[in-house]
XYZ file of N, CA and C in Angstrom:
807
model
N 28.571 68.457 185.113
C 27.376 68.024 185.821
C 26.205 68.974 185.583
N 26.562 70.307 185.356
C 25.629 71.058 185.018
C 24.264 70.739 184.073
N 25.097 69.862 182.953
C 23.910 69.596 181.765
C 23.155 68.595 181.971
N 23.718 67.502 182.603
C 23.061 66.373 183.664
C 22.143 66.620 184.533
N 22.061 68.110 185.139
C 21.031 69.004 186.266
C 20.282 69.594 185.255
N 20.479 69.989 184.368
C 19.995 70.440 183.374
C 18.300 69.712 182.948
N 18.564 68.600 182.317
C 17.927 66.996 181.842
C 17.243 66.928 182.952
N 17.849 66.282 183.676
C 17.257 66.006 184.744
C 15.835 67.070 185.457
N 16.746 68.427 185.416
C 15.121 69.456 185.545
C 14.227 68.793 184.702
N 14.247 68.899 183.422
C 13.248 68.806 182.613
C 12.564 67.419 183.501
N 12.869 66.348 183.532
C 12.072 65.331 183.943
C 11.166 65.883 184.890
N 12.078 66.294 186.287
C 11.297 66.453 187.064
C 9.895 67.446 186.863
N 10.038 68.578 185.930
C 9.192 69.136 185.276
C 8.054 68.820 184.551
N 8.082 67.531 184.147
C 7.556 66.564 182.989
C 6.317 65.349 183.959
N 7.582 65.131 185.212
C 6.769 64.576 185.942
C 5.890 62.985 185.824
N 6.458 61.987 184.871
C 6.045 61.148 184.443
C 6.076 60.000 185.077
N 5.287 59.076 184.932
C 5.251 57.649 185.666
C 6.126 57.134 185.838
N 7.005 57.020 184.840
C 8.195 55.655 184.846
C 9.398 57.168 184.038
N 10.532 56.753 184.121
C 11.242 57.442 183.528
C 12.787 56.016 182.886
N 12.589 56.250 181.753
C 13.826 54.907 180.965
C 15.284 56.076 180.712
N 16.448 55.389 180.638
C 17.921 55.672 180.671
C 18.196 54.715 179.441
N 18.948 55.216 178.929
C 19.423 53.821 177.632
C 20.864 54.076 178.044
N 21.152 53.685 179.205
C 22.832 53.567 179.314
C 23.721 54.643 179.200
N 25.099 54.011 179.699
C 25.958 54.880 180.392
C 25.888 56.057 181.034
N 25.202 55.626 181.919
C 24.281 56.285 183.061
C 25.064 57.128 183.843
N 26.593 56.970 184.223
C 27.233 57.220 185.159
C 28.794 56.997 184.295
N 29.388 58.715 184.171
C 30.074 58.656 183.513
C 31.656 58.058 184.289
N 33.223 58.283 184.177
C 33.449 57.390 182.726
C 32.985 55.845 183.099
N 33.064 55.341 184.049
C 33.044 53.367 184.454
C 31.931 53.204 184.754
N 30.644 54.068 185.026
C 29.734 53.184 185.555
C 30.066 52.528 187.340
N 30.712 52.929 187.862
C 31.679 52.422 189.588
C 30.420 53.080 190.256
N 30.193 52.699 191.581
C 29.902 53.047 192.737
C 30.049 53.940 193.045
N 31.295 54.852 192.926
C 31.651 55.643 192.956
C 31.189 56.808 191.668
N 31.269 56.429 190.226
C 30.186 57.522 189.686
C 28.989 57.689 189.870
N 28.040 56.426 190.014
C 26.936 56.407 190.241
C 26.659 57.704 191.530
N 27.489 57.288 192.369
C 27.111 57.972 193.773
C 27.691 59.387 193.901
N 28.589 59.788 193.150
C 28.898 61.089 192.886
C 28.370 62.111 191.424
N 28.336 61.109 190.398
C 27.018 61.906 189.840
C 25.960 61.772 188.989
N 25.594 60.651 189.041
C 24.222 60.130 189.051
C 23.008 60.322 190.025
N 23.477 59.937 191.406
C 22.826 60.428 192.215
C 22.485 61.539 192.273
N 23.554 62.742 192.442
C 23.070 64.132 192.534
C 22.225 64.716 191.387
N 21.927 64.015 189.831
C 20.875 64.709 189.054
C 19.798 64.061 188.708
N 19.849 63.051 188.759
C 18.624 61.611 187.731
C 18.441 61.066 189.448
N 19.224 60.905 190.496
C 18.544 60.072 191.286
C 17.954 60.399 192.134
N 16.984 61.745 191.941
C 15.878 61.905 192.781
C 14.901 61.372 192.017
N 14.749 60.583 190.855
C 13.516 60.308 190.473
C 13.548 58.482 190.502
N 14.864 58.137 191.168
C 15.310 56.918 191.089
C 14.198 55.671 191.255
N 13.302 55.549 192.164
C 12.420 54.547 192.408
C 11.634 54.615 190.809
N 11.256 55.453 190.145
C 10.526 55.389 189.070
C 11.477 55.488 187.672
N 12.482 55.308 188.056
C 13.249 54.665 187.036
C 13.973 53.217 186.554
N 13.305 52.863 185.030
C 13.764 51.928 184.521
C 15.014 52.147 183.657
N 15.949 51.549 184.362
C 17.159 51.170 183.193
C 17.967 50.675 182.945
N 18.721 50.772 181.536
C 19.147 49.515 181.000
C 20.931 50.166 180.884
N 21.911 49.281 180.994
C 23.338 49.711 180.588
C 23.637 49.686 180.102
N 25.090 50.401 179.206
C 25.736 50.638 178.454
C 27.064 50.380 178.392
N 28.133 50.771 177.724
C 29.256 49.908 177.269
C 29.780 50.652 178.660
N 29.753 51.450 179.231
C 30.447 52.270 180.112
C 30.162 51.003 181.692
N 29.123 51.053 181.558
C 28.272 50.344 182.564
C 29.503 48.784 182.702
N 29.917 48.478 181.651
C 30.574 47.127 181.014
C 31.924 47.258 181.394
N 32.450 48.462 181.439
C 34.103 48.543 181.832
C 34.332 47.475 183.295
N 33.572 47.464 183.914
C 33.585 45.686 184.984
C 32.525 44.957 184.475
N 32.805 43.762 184.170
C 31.828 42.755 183.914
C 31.740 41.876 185.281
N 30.671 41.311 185.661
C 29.313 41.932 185.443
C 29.324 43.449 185.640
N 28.340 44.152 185.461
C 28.034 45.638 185.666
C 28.085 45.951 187.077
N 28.643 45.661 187.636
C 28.330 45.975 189.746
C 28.415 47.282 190.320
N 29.027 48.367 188.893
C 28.121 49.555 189.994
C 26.548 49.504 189.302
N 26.301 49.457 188.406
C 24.733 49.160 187.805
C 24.305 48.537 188.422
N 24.688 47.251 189.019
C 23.706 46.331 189.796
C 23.921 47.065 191.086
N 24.430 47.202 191.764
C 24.522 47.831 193.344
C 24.182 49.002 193.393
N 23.886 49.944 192.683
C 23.082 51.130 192.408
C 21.629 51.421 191.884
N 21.019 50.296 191.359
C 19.372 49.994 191.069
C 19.270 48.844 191.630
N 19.734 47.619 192.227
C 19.210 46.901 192.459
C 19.576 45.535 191.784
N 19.783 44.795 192.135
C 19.859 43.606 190.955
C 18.662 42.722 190.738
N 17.654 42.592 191.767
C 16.437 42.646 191.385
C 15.466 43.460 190.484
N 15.870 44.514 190.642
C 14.951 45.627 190.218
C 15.571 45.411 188.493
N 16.700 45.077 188.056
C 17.397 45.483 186.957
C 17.406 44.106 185.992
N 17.306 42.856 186.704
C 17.006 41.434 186.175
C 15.902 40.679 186.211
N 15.773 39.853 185.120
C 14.833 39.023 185.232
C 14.548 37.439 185.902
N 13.718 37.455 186.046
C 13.351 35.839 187.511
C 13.350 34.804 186.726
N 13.196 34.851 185.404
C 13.619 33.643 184.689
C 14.624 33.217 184.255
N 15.426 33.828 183.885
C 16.705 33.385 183.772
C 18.613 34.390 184.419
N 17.490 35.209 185.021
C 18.466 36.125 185.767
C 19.006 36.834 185.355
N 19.383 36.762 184.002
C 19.647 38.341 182.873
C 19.920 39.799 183.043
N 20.517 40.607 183.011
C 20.125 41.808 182.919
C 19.126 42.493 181.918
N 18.669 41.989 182.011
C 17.671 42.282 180.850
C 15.844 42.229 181.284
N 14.839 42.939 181.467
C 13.727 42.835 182.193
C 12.426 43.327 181.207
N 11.238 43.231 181.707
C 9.850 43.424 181.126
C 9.328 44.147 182.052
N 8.233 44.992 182.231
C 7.115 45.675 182.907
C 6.186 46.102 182.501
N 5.190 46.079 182.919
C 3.752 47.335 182.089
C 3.538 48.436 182.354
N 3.248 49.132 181.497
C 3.178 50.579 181.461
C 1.689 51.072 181.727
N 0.974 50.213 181.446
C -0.425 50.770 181.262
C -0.786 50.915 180.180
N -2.316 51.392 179.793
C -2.857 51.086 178.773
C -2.575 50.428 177.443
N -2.437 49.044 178.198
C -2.270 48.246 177.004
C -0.805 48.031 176.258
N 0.430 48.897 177.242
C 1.706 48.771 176.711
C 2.547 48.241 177.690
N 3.585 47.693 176.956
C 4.827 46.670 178.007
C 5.771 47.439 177.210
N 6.658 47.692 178.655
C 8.592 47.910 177.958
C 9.336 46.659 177.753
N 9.809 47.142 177.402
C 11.603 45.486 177.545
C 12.588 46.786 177.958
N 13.401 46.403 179.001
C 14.234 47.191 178.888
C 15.924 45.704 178.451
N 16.319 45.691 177.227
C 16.932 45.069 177.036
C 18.918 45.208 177.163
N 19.875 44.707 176.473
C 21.007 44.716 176.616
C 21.630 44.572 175.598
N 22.013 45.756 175.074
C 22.747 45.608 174.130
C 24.407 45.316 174.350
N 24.761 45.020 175.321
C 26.347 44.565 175.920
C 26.500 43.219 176.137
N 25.001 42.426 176.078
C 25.549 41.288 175.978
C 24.698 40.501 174.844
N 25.231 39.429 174.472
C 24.333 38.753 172.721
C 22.914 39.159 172.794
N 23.059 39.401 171.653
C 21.162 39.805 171.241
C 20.717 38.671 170.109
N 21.802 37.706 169.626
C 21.555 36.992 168.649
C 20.429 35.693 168.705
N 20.214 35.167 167.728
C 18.982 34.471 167.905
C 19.161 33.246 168.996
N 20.418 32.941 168.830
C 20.853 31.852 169.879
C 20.807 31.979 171.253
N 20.921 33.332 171.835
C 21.529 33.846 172.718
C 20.063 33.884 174.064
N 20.104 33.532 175.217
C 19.160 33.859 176.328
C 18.272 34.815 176.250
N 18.640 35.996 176.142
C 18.275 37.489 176.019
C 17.319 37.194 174.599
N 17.630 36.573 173.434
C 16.543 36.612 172.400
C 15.017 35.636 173.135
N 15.995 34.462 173.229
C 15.040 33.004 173.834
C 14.050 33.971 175.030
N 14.704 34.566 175.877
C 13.657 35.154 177.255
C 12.853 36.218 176.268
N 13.147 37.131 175.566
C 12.186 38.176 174.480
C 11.297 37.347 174.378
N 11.683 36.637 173.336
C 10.489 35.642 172.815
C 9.443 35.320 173.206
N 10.036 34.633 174.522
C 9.305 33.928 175.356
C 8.144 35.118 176.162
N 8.260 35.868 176.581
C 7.718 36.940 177.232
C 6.921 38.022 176.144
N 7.269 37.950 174.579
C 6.629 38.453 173.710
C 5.142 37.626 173.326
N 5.464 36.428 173.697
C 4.280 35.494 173.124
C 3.521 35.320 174.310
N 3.811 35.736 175.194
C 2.610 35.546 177.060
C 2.094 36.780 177.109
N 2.122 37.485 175.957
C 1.329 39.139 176.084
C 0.856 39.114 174.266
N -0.484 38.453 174.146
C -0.735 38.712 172.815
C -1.293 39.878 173.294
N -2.038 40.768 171.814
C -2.738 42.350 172.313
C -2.712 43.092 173.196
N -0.921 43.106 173.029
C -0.084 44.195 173.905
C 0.812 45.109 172.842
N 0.861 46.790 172.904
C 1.849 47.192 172.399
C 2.980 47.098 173.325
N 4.175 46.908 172.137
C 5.073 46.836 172.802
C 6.004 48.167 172.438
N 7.371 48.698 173.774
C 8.296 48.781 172.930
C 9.432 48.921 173.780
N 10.417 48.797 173.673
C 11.632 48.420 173.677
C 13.102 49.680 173.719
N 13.911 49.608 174.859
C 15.139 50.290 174.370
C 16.242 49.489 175.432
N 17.329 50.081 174.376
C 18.939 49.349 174.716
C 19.745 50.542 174.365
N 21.056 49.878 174.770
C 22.005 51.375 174.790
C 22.264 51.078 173.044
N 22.860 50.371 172.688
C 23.652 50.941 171.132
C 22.548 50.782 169.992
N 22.719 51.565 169.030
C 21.684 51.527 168.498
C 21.082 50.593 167.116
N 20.422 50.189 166.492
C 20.324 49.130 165.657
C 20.643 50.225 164.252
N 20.438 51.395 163.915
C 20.586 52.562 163.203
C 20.923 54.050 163.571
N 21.499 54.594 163.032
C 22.181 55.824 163.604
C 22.823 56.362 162.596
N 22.955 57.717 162.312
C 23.645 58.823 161.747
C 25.079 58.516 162.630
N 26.187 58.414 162.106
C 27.208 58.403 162.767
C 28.202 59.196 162.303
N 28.414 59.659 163.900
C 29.397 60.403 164.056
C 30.982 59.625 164.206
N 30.377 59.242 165.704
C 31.195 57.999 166.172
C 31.336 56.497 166.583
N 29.720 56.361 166.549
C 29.272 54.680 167.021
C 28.691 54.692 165.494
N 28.590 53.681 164.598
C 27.301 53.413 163.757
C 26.972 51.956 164.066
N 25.636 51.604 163.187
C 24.795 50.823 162.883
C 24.889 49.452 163.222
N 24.652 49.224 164.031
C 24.296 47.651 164.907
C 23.965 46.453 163.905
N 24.556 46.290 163.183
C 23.756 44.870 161.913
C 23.212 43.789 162.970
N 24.606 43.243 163.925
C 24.117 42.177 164.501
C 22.581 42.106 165.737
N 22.064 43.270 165.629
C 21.137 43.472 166.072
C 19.467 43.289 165.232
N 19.854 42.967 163.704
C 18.730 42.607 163.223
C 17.925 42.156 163.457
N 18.001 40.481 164.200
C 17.585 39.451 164.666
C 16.476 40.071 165.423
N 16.862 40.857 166.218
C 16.158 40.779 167.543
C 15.338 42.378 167.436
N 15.470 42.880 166.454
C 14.593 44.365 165.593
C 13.298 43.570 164.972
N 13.856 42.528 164.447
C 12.417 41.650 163.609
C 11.665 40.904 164.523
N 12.287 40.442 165.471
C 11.621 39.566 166.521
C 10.373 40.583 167.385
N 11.054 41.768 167.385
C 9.995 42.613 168.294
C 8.924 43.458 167.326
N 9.684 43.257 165.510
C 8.404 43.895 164.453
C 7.829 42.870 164.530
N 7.913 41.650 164.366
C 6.696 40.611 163.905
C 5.500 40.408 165.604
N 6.425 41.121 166.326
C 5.174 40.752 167.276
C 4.016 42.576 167.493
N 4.675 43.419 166.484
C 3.925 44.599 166.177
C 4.378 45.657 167.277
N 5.756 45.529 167.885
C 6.408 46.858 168.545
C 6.353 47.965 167.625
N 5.918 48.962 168.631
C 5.876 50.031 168.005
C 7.125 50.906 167.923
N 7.917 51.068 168.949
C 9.050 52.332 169.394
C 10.489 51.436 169.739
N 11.313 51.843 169.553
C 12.503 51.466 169.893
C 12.975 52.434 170.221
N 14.076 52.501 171.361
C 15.292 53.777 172.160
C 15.986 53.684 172.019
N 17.538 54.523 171.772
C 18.575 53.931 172.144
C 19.512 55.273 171.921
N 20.800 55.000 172.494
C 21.562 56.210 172.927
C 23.167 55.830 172.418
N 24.345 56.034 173.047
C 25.514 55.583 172.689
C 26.153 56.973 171.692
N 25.259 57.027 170.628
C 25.583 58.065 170.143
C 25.081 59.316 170.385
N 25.902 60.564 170.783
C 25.724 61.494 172.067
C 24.461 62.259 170.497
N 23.635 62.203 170.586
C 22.462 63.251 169.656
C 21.090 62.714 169.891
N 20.291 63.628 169.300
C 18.804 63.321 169.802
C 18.524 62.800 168.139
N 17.455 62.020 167.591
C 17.467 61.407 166.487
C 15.950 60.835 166.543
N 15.632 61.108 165.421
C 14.068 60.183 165.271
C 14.180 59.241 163.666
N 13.434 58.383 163.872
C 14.039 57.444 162.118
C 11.869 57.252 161.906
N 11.559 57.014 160.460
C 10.307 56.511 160.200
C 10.287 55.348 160.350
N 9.428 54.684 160.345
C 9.197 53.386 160.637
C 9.720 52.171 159.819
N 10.803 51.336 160.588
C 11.812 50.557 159.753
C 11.310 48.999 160.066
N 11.687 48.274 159.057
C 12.423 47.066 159.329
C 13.432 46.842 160.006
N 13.950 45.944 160.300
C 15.257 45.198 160.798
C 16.428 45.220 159.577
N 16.103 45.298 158.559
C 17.194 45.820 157.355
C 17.645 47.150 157.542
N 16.701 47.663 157.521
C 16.779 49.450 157.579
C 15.563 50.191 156.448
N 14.719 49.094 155.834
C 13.889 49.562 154.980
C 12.411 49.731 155.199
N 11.875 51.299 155.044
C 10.604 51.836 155.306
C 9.712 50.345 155.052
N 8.941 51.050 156.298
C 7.822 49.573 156.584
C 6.779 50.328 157.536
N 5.077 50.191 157.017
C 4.230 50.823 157.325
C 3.701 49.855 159.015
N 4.358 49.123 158.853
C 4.332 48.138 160.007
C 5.483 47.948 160.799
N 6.489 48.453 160.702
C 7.661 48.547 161.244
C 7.700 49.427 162.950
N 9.081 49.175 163.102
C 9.319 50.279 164.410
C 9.693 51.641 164.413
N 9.484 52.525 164.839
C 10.152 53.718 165.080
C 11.226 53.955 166.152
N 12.413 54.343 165.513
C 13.629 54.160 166.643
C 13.630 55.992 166.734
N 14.027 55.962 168.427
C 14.669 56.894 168.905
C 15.986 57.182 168.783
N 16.667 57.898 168.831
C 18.057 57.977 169.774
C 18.116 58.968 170.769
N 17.951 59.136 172.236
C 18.712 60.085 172.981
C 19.993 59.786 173.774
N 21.069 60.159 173.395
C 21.889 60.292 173.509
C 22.662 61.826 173.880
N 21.606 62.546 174.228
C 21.784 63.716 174.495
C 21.430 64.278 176.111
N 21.991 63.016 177.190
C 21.295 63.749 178.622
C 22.388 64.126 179.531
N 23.430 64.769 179.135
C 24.060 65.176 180.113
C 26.022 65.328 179.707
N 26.526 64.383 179.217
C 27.980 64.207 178.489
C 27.702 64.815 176.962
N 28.953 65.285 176.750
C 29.169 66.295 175.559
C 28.587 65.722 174.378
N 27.689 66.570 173.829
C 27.120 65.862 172.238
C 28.085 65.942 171.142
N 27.833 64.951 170.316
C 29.192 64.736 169.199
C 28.464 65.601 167.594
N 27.254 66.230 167.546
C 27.284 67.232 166.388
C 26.806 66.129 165.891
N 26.328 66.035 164.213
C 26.207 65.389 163.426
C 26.648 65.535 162.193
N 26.482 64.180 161.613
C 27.351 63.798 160.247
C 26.965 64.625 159.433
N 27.720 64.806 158.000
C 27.329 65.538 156.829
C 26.115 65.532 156.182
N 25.641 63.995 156.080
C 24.736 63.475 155.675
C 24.196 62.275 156.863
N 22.864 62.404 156.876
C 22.256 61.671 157.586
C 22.057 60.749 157.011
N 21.873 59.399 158.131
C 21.270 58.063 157.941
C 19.948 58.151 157.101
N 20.093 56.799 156.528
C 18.701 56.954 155.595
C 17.303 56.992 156.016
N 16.436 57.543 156.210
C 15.045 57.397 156.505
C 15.231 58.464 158.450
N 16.200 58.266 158.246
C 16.470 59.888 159.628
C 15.452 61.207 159.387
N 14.599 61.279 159.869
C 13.351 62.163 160.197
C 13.668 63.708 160.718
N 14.284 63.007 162.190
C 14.892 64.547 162.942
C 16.146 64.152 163.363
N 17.125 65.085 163.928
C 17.950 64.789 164.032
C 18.679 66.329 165.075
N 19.544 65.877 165.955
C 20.013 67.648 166.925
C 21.515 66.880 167.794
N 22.514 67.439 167.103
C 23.397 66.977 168.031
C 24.243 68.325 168.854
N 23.289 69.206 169.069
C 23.871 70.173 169.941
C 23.224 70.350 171.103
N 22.009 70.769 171.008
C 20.744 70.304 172.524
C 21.176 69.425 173.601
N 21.108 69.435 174.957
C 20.853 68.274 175.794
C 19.357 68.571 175.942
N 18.717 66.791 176.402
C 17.376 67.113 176.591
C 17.353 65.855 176.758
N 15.806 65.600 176.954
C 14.868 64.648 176.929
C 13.983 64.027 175.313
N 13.708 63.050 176.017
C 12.276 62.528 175.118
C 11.141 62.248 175.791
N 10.292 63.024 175.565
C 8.822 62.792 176.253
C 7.690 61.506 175.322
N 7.408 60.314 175.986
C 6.251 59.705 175.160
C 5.138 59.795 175.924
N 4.449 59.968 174.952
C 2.972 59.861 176.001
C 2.278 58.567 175.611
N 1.660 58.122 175.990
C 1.324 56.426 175.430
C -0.505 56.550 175.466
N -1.218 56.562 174.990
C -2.621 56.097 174.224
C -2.896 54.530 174.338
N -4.568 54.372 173.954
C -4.245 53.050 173.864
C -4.271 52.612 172.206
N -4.169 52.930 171.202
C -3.952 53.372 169.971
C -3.070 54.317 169.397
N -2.768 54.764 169.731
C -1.923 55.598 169.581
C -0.400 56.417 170.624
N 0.645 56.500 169.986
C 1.019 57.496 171.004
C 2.054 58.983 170.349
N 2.280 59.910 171.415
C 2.859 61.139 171.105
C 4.527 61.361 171.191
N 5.261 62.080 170.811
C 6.434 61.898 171.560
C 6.751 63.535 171.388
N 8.048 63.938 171.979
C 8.330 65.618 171.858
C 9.917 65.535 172.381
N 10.651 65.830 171.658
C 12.117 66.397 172.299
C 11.935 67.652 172.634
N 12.810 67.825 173.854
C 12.251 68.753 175.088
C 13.647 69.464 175.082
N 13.909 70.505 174.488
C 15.661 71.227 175.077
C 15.914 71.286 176.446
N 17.029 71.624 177.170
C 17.350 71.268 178.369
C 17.469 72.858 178.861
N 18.165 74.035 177.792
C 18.536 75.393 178.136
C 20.301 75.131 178.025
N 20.324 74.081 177.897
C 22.337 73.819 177.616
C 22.755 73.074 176.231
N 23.638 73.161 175.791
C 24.394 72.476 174.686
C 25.610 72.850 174.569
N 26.124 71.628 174.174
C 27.916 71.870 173.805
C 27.702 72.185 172.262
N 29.012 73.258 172.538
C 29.601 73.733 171.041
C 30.693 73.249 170.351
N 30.902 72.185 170.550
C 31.820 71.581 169.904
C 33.444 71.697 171.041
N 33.225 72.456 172.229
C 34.368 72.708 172.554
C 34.321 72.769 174.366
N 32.708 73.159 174.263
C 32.339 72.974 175.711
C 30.710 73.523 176.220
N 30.136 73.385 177.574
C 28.827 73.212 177.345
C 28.554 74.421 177.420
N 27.674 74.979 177.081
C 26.914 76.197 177.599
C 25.466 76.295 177.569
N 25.342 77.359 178.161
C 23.721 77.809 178.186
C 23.301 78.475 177.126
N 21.672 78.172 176.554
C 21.036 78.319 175.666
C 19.682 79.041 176.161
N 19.144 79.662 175.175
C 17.558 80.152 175.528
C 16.580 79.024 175.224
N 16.997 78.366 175.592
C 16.037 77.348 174.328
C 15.654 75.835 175.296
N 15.608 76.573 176.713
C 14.658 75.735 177.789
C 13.470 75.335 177.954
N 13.121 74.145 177.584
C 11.752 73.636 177.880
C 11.519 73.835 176.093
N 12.143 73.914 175.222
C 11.884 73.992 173.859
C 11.436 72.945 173.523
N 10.421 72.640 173.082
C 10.375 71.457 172.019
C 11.118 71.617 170.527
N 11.679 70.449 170.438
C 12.741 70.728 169.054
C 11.853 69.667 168.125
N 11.243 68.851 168.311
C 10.281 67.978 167.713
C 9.061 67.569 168.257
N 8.147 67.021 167.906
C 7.427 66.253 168.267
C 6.121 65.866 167.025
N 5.320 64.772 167.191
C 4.714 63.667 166.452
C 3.772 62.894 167.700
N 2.709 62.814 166.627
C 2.051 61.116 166.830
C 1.811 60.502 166.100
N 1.588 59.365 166.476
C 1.431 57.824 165.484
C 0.696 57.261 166.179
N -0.175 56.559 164.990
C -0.784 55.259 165.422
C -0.508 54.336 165.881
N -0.706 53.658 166.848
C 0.083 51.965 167.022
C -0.210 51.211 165.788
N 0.770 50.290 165.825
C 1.051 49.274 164.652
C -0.364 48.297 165.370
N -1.178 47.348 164.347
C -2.568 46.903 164.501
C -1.834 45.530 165.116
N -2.553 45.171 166.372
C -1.785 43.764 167.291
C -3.350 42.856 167.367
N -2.728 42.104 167.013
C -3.658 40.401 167.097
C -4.363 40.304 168.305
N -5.002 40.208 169.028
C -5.157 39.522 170.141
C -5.394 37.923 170.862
């Protein structure tokens, strides 16, 4: 729990409007019982200003019912078709999705049809988007989401800028992709943090292709700052990391291990 208090400082430090989770929030089941023994005690003092989405852990009961009985099932679904899956605005000119990667993302599937639908009632909006597993990843132990293409292109053609996503325990930045996996000056930029609190898994020999940054020893954050043209981002060290064997403390609190800005991708209005 330590590295979980850890993260969690940093937020509260950071101090930001909204704060996003990309799943398995509450280690091992996602129960009522983790949520409330240790979720609560590090991430849920900032709980009202947090958006988030679940993970396969979250999934060990279907439906998710400590996820839903621990944020809300209002707060966590959408009014159109009841989904776990939701939209909000951020301000200047940007909307999240906080989406689901545990249940179909395929073109057939509700979760694409409600995107869609909610992508096209916000022309000259940036958008962007995170889910727990990731559409690309350096793998250690989870890799590369194919069946997630569909719904990577659905959110480039409407000019998303950022994508999140976690599952795999490391912090990760990619250049701006397609839905294949191929550099695109119009494409998205995917995150991965996977690094807020449960043991990081190190990284592969060789990295994924077009992988930018990459830290699988750090716990931490991702800071975005959002523009209305532009925005910033910064991985933030926590002062902890596992060594392959167990966690410890680091000097390297409040570190930035990366950071960047970018332009927003140019949106129609």
């Amino acid at each position: 729990m330590a590295s979980a208090i850890s993260t969690a400082d940093l937020v509260r430090a950071v101090n930001p409007r909204f704060v996003f989770t990309v799943g398995d929030n509450a280690y091992p089941d996602g129960s009522a019982a983790d949520f409330a023994g240790k979720y609560d005690p590090t991430w849920g003092s900032f709980k009202a200003r947090t958006r988030p989405v679940p993970g396969n852990h979250e999934y060990h009961s279907t439906p998710p019912s400590g996820y839903l009985g621990y944020f809300g099932r209002a707060n966590v679904t959408n009014a159109v078709d009841g989904g776990v899956y939701y939209g909000y605005d951020l301000g200047k000119g940007w909307r999240a999705y906080a989406l689901n990667s545990e249940v179909s993302m395929d073109p057939t599937s509700s979760q694409y049809a409600w995107l869609k639908s909610d992508l096209d009632a916000h022309p000259g909006t940036h958008f962007l988007a995170y889910w727990h597993q990731p559409r690309f990843v350096s793998k250690v132990q989870h890799g590369d989401r194919a069946d997630e293409t569909a719904i990577w292109d659905l959110l480039r053609r409407h000019g998303t800028d950022i994508v999140l996503s976690g599952h795999e325990h490391h912090a990760e930045r990619f250049a701006k992709m397609d839905g294949a996996g191929a550099l695109d000056p119009k494409g998205i930029r995917e995150f991965i943090t996977g690094n807020g609190g449960n043991q990081t898994y190190g990284l592969p020999s060789t990295l994924h292709a077009n992988s930018e940054f990459a830290n699988g020893y750090d716990y931490g954050v991702v800071r975005l700052t959002l523009h209305p043209n532009s925005y910033d981002w910064a991985f933030i060290a926590s002062g902890r990391a596992f060594n392959g064997s167990s966690s410890i403390t680091t000097p390297s609190k409040s570190r930035v291990l990366d950071s960047g800005t970018s332009a927003t991708n140019i949106i129609n209005p």
